[in-house]
PDB file of C-alpha atoms in Angstrom:
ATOM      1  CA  UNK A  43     -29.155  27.583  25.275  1.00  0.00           C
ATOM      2  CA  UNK A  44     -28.201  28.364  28.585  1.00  0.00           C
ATOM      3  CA  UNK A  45     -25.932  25.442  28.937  1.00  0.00           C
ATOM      4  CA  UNK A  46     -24.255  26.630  26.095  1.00  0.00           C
ATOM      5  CA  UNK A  47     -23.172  29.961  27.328  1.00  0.00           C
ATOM      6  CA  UNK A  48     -22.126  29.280  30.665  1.00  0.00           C
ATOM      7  CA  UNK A  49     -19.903  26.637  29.336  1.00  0.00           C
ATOM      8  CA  UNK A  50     -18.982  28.779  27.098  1.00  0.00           C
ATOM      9  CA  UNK A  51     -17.917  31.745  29.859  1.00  0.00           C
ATOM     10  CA  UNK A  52     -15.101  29.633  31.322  1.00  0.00           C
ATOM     11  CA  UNK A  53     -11.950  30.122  29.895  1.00  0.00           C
ATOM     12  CA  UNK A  54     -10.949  26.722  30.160  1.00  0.00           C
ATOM     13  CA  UNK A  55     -13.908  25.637  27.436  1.00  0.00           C
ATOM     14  CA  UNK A  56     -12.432  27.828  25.030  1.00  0.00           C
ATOM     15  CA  UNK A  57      -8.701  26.447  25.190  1.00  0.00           C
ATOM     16  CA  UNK A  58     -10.168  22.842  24.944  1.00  0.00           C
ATOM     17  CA  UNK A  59     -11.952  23.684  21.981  1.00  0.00           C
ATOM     18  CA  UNK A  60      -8.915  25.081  20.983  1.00  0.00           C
ATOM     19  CA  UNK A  61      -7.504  21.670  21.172  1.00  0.00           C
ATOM     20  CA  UNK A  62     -10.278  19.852  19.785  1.00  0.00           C
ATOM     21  CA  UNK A  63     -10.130  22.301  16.198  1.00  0.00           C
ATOM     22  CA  UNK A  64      -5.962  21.634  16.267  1.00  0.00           C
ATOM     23  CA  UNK A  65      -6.218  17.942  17.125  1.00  0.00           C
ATOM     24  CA  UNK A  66      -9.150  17.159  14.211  1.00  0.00           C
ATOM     25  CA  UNK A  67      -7.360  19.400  11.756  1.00  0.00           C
ATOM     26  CA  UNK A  68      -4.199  16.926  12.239  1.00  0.00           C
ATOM     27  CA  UNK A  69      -6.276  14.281  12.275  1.00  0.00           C
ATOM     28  CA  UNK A  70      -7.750  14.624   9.234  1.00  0.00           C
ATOM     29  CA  UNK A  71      -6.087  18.034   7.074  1.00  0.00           C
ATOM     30  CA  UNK A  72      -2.509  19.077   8.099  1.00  0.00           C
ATOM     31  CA  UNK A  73       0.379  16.322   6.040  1.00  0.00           C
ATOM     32  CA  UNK A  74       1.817  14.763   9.418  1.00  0.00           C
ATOM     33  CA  UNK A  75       5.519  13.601   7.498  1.00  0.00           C
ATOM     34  CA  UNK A  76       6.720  13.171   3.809  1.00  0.00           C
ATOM     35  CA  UNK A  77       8.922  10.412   3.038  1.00  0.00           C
ATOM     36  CA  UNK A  78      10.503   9.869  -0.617  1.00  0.00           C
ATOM     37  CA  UNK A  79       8.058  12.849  -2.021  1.00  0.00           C
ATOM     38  CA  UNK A  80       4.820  11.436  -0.552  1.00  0.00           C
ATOM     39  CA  UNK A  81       2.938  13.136   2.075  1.00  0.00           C
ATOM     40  CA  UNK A  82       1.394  11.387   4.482  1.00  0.00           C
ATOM     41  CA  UNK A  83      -1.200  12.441   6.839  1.00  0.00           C
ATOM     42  CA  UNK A  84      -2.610  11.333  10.002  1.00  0.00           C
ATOM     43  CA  UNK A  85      -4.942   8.711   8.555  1.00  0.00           C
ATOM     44  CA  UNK A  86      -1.884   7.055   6.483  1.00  0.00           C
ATOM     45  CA  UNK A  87      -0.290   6.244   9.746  1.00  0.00           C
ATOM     46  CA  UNK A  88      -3.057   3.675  12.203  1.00  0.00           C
ATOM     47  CA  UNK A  89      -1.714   4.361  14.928  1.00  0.00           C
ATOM     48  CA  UNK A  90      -1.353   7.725  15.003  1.00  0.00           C
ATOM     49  CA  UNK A  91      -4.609   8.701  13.716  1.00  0.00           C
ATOM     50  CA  UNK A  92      -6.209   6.324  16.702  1.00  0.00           C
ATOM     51  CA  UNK A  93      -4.268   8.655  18.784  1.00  0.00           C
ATOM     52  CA  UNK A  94      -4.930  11.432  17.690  1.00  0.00           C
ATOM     53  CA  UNK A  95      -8.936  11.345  17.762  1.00  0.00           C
ATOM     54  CA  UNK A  96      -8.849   9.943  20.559  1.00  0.00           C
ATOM     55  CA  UNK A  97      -6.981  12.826  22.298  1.00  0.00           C
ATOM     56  CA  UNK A  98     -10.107  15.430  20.219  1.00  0.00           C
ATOM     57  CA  UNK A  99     -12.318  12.599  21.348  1.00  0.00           C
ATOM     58  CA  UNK A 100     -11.407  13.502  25.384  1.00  0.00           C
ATOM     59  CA  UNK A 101     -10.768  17.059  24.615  1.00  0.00           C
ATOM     60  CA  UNK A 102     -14.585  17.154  23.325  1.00  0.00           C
ATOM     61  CA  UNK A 103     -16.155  15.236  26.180  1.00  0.00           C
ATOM     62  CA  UNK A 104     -14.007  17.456  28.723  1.00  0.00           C
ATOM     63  CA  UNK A 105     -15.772  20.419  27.123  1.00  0.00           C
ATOM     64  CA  UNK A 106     -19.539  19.424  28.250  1.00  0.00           C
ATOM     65  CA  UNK A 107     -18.319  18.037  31.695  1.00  0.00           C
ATOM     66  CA  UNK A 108     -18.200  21.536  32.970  1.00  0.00           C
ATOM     67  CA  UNK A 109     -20.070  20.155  36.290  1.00  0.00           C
ATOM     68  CA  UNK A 110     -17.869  17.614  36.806  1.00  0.00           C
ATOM     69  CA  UNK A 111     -14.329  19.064  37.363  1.00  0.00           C
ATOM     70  CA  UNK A 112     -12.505  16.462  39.046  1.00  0.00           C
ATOM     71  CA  UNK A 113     -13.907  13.821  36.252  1.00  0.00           C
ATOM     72  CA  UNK A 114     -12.409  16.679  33.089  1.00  0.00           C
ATOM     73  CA  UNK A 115      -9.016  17.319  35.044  1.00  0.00           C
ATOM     74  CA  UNK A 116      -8.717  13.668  34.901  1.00  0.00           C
ATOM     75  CA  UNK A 117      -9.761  13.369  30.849  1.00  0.00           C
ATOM     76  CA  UNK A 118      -6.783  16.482  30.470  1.00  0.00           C
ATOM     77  CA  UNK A 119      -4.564  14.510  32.097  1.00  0.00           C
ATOM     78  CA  UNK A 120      -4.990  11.594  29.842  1.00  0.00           C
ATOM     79  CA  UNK A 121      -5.317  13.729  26.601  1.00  0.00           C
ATOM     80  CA  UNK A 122      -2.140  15.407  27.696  1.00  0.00           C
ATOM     81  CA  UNK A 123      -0.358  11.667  27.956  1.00  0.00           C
ATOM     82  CA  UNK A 124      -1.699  11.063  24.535  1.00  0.00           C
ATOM     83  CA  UNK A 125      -0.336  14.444  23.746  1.00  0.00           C
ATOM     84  CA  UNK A 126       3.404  13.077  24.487  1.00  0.00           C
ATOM     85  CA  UNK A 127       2.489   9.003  22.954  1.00  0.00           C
ATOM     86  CA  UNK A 128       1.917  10.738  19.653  1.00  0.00           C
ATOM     87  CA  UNK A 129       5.133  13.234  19.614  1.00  0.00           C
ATOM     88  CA  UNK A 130       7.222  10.138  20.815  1.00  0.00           C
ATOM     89  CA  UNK A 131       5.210   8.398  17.741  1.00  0.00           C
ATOM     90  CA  UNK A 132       6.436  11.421  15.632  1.00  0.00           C
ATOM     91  CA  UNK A 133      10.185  11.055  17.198  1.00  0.00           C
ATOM     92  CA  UNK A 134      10.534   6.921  16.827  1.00  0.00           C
ATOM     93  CA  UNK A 135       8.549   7.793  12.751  1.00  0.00           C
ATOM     94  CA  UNK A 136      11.597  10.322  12.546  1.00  0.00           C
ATOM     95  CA  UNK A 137      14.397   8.102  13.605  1.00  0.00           C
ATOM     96  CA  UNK A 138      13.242   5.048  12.117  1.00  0.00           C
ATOM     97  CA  UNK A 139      12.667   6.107   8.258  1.00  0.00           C
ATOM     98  CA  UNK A 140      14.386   9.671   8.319  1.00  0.00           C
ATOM     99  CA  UNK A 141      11.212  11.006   7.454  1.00  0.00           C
ATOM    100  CA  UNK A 142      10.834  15.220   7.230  1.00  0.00           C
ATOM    101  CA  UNK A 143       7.982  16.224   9.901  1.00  0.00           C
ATOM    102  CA  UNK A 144       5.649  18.770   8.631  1.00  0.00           C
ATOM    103  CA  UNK A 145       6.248  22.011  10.547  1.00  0.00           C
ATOM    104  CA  UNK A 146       2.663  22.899  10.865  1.00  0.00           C
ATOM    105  CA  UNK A 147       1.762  19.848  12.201  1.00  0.00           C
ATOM    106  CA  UNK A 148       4.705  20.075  15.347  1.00  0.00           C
ATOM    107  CA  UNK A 149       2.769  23.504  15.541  1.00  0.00           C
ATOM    108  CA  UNK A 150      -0.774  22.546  15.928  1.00  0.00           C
ATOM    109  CA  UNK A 151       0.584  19.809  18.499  1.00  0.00           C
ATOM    110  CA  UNK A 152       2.891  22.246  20.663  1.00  0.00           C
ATOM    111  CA  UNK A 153      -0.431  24.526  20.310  1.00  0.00           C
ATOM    112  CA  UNK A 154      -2.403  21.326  21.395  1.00  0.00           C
ATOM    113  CA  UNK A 155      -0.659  20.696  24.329  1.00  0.00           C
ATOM    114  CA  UNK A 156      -0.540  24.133  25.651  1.00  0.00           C
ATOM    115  CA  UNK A 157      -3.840  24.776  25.473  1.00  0.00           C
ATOM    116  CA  UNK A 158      -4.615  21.503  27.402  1.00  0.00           C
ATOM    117  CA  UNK A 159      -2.229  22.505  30.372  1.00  0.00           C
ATOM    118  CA  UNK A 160      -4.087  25.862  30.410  1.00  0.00           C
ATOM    119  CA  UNK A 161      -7.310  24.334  30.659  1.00  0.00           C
ATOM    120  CA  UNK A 162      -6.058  21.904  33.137  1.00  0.00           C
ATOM    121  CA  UNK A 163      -4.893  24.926  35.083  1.00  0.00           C
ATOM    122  CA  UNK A 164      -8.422  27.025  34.651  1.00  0.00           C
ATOM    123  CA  UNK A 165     -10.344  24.282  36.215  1.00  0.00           C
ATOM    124  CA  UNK A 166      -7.765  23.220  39.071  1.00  0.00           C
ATOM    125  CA  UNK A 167      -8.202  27.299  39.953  1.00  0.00           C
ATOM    126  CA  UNK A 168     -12.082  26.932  40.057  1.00  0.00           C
ATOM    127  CA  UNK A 169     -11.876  23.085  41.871  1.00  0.00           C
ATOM    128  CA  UNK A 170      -9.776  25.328  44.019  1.00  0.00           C
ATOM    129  CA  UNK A 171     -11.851  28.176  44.395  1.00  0.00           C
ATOM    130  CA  UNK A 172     -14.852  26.003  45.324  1.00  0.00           C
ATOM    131  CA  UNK A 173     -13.147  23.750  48.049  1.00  0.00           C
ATOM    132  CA  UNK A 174     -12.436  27.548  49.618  1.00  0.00           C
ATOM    133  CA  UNK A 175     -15.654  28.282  49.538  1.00  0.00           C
ATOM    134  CA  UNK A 176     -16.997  25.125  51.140  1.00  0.00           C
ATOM    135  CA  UNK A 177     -14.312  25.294  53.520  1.00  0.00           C
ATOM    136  CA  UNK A 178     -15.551  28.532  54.787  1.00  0.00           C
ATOM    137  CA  UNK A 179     -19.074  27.516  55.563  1.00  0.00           C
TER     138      UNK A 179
END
């Protein structure tokens, strides 16, 4: 239990959950695009549901690698890149079959990417904090 709560005291923890909730709910709830009258969701489209679990997959693991800081910055980075491969996957969808994107699901992934860069930001600020500290012994 006490894992649990000092993971869960950090900021950072809470925005990548955050991300996890928005990135399984497009995954797996929120209609992605419609085309012709048919909405499609994440799961229709391969690639994009590969994506996008795999981005909740890193968010997830980032959230219990609380010790390791340099390891989760790392895992935000790449969810972040995955972030922008799926909205270019949304744009080239778009273009190529004049689909109509589902507003909440440009929501939840706008959401998605801001709370990544705010966790990214919350642990560079402790990685920073504890290189001052070290410095000063």
């Amino acid at each position: 239990m006490k894992i649990f709560t000092s993971m869960i005291q950090r900021i950072q923890s809470m925005y990548l959950l955050v991300a996890v909730i928005a990135m399984t709910l497009i995954s797996f709830k929120v209609p992605v695009y419609t085309l012709n009258e048919r909405v499609f969701l994440a799961q229709d489209d391969t690639k994009m549901f590969v994506l996008a679990l795999a981005e909740a997959l890193f968010a997830f693991v980032c959230l219990f690698m609380f010790k390791k800081r340099k390891f989760q910055m790392k895992l935000i980075r790449l969810a972040i890149l995955i972030e922008m491969v799926v909205g270019v996957r949304l744009f080239m969808v778009f273009k190529e079959f004049e689909v109509s994107l589902n507003l909440n699901c440009i929501i939840l992934l706008v959401f998605t990417l801001v709370a990544l860069i705010l966790a990214y930001r919350g642990i560079k600020k402790d990685e920073d904090l504890v290189r001052s500290v070290d410095r000063i012994r």
